[in-house]
Amino acid sequence: QGNFMRFLHTMVRVSDLEASLKFYCDGLGLTEISRYDSEQGRFSLIFLATPEDVAAAGYEGGKIPEGLPCVELTHNWDPEDYQGCRNFGHLAYRMDNVYEACQRLMDMGVTINRPPRDGQMAFVRSPDGISVELLQRGENLPPQEPWASMENTGSW
């Protein structure tokens, strides 16, 4: 273990998926590399990357490899008003140990908005209110206190 941390993606919410795909893919030249549709959650997640990054990562489909920086378009199927920058979602980083990262941030006075109760995922906010997702590298860590029983605080 150590201080491993890798940038994963930036998430933005989009209200018109087709117009957004036209902008990001046809306009900017990004390539759709992954799509997940959730009937139950009523949302779609579309991951985009530059052709150069796709080639450099040797990506040919399947699970998105670490080190392939992406933009995640999140399309909520039900109309939503994205006032106040609500359309910007979060930055995401994979961490060596999500518990240690959260403890380090908490020791600095940072609120853990969504604790890593599952040993896999947490959310915090930057001093400017930017949501940051912290994801555990490899398998989920076993549940551990104080995280396992810590409640959510605020929004992320």
GROMACS .gro file of C-alpha atoms in nm:
model
  156
    1GLN     CA    1   0.000   0.000   0.000
    2GLY     CA    2   0.106   0.360   0.005
    3ASN     CA    3  -0.025   0.685  -0.132
    4PHE     CA    4  -0.160   0.552  -0.462
    5MET     CA    5  -0.411   0.788  -0.622
    6ARG     CA    6  -0.526   0.796  -0.984
    7PHE     CA    7  -0.760   1.038  -1.161
    8LEU     CA    8  -1.063   0.856  -1.304
    9HIS     CA    9  -1.326   1.088  -1.444
   10THR     CA   10  -1.520   1.412  -1.426
   11MET     CA   11  -1.898   1.374  -1.415
   12VAL     CA   12  -2.144   1.623  -1.564
   13ARG     CA   13  -2.523   1.591  -1.571
   14VAL     CA   14  -2.686   1.648  -1.908
   15SER     CA   15  -3.050   1.724  -1.981
   16ASP     CA   16  -3.049   1.642  -2.355
   17LEU     CA   17  -2.838   1.332  -2.411
   18GLU     CA   18  -2.842   1.342  -2.791
   19ALA     CA   19  -2.744   1.711  -2.806
   20SER     CA   20  -2.468   1.646  -2.549
   21LEU     CA   21  -2.331   1.347  -2.739
   22LYS     CA   22  -2.329   1.554  -3.058
   23PHE     CA   23  -2.133   1.829  -2.877
   24TYR     CA   24  -1.882   1.603  -2.699
   25CYS     CA   25  -1.838   1.342  -2.974
   26ASP     CA   26  -1.903   1.519  -3.305
   27GLY     CA   27  -1.789   1.862  -3.187
   28LEU     CA   28  -1.500   1.791  -2.951
   29GLY     CA   29  -1.402   1.456  -3.099
   30LEU     CA   30  -1.445   1.238  -2.789
   31THR     CA   31  -1.531   0.870  -2.829
   32GLU     CA   32  -1.806   0.686  -2.641
   33ILE     CA   33  -1.635   0.396  -2.467
   34SER     CA   34  -1.896   0.274  -2.219
   35ARG     CA   35  -2.268   0.310  -2.154
   36TYR     CA   36  -2.479   0.192  -1.863
   37ASP     CA   37  -2.858   0.233  -1.855
   38SER     CA   38  -3.045   0.181  -1.526
   39GLU     CA   39  -3.417   0.120  -1.573
   40GLN     CA   40  -3.467   0.107  -1.196
   41GLY     CA   41  -3.269   0.424  -1.126
   42ARG     CA   42  -3.397   0.597  -1.441
   43PHE     CA   43  -3.056   0.721  -1.552
   44SER     CA   44  -2.782   0.654  -1.807
   45LEU     CA   45  -2.406   0.684  -1.761
   46ILE     CA   46  -2.199   0.740  -2.075
   47PHE     CA   47  -1.820   0.749  -2.051
   48LEU     CA   48  -1.625   0.941  -2.315
   49ALA     CA   49  -1.250   0.968  -2.380
   50THR     CA   50  -1.022   1.114  -2.643
   51PRO     CA   51  -0.922   0.875  -2.923
   52GLU     CA   52  -0.557   0.941  -2.830
   53ASP     CA   53  -0.615   0.839  -2.466
   54VAL     CA   54  -0.811   0.531  -2.578
   55ALA     CA   55  -0.522   0.426  -2.806
   56ALA     CA   56  -0.256   0.498  -2.542
   57ALA     CA   57  -0.445   0.284  -2.289
   58GLY     CA   58  -0.482   0.002  -2.543
   59TYR     CA   59  -0.855   0.003  -2.468
   60GLU     CA   60  -1.062  -0.226  -2.691
   61GLY     CA   61  -1.385  -0.253  -2.491
   62GLY     CA   62  -1.496  -0.403  -2.161
   63LYS     CA   63  -1.400  -0.258  -1.824
   64ILE     CA   64  -1.251   0.091  -1.846
   65PRO     CA   65  -0.882   0.059  -1.757
   66GLU     CA   66  -0.731   0.272  -1.482
   67GLY     CA   67  -0.537   0.557  -1.631
   68LEU     CA   68  -0.789   0.625  -1.908
   69PRO     CA   69  -0.922   0.972  -1.816
   70CYS     CA   70  -1.290   1.009  -1.897
   71VAL     CA   71  -1.582   1.245  -1.895
   72GLU     CA   72  -1.891   1.077  -1.750
   73LEU     CA   73  -2.219   1.211  -1.887
   74THR     CA   74  -2.502   1.137  -1.644
   75HIS     CA   75  -2.846   1.163  -1.798
   76ASN     CA   76  -3.135   1.150  -1.552
   77TRP     CA   77  -3.438   1.041  -1.751
   78ASP     CA   78  -3.680   1.258  -1.556
   79PRO     CA   79  -3.652   1.633  -1.622
   80GLU     CA   80  -3.446   1.818  -1.362
   81ASP     CA   81  -3.353   2.184  -1.322
   82TYR     CA   82  -2.975   2.217  -1.303
   83GLN     CA   83  -2.957   2.561  -1.137
   84GLY     CA   84  -2.653   2.664  -0.935
   85CYS     CA   85  -2.402   2.446  -1.122
   86ARG     CA   86  -2.596   2.129  -1.030
   87ASN     CA   87  -2.501   1.993  -1.374
   88PHE     CA   88  -2.136   1.962  -1.267
   89GLY     CA   89  -2.118   1.635  -1.081
   90HIS     CA   90  -1.785   1.541  -0.930
   91LEU     CA   91  -1.418   1.458  -0.975
   92ALA     CA   92  -1.331   1.094  -0.907
   93TYR     CA   93  -1.006   0.944  -0.777
   94ARG     CA   94  -0.909   0.586  -0.699
   95MET     CA   95  -0.730   0.559  -0.364
   96ASP     CA   96  -0.496   0.305  -0.210
   97ASN     CA   97  -0.699   0.307   0.112
   98VAL     CA   98  -1.027   0.499   0.122
   99TYR     CA   99  -1.038   0.482   0.504
  100GLU     CA  100  -0.692   0.638   0.541
  101ALA     CA  101  -0.775   0.907   0.284
  102CYS     CA  102  -1.098   0.996   0.468
  103GLN     CA  103  -0.919   1.003   0.804
  104ARG     CA  104  -0.647   1.230   0.666
  105LEU     CA  105  -0.912   1.467   0.527
  106MET     CA  106  -1.118   1.455   0.847
  107ASP     CA  107  -0.805   1.538   1.050
  108MET     CA  108  -0.777   1.850   0.829
  109GLY     CA  109  -1.132   1.951   0.920
  110VAL     CA  110  -1.296   1.825   0.601
  111THR     CA  111  -1.651   1.690   0.640
  112ILE     CA  112  -1.699   1.339   0.503
  113ASN     CA  113  -2.033   1.393   0.327
  114ARG     CA  114  -2.080   1.030   0.226
  115PRO     CA  115  -1.866   0.804   0.449
  116PRO     CA  116  -1.714   0.484   0.304
  117ARG     CA  117  -1.955   0.257   0.495
  118ASP     CA  118  -1.918  -0.004   0.220
  119GLY     CA  119  -1.537   0.013   0.227
  120GLN     CA  120  -1.552   0.127  -0.134
  121MET     CA  121  -1.680   0.480  -0.190
  122ALA     CA  122  -1.683   0.817  -0.014
  123PHE     CA  123  -1.767   1.173  -0.111
  124VAL     CA  124  -1.615   1.495   0.023
  125ARG     CA  125  -1.625   1.858  -0.091
  126SER     CA  126  -1.339   2.092  -0.170
  127PRO     CA  127  -1.317   2.429   0.009
  128ASP     CA  128  -1.509   2.572  -0.290
  129GLY     CA  129  -1.782   2.310  -0.270
  130ILE     CA  130  -1.664   2.086  -0.555
  131SER     CA  131  -1.777   1.727  -0.497
  132VAL     CA  132  -1.495   1.470  -0.498
  133GLU     CA  133  -1.558   1.094  -0.511
  134LEU     CA  134  -1.298   0.867  -0.348
  135LEU     CA  135  -1.304   0.505  -0.464
  136GLN     CA  136  -1.115   0.214  -0.307
  137ARG     CA  137  -0.848   0.050  -0.520
  138GLY     CA  138  -0.909  -0.322  -0.568
  139GLU     CA  139  -1.159  -0.505  -0.348
  140ASN     CA  140  -1.380  -0.323  -0.099
  141LEU     CA  141  -1.223  -0.294   0.245
  142PRO     CA  142  -1.399  -0.480   0.529
  143PRO     CA  143  -1.648  -0.258   0.718
  144GLN     CA  144  -1.468  -0.058   0.983
  145GLU     CA  145  -1.565   0.201   1.245
  146PRO     CA  146  -1.618   0.490   1.259
  147TRP     CA  147  -1.713   0.465   0.891
  148ALA     CA  148  -1.956   0.171   0.910
  149SER     CA  149  -2.202   0.358   1.133
  150MET     CA  150  -2.132   0.717   1.021
  151GLU     CA  151  -2.431   0.899   0.872
  152ASN     CA  152  -2.429   1.112   0.557
  153THR     CA  153  -2.377   1.484   0.610
  154GLY     CA  154  -2.502   1.745   0.365
  155SER     CA  155  -2.503   1.670  -0.005
  156TRP     CA  156  -2.239   1.560  -0.252
   0.00000   0.00000   0.00000
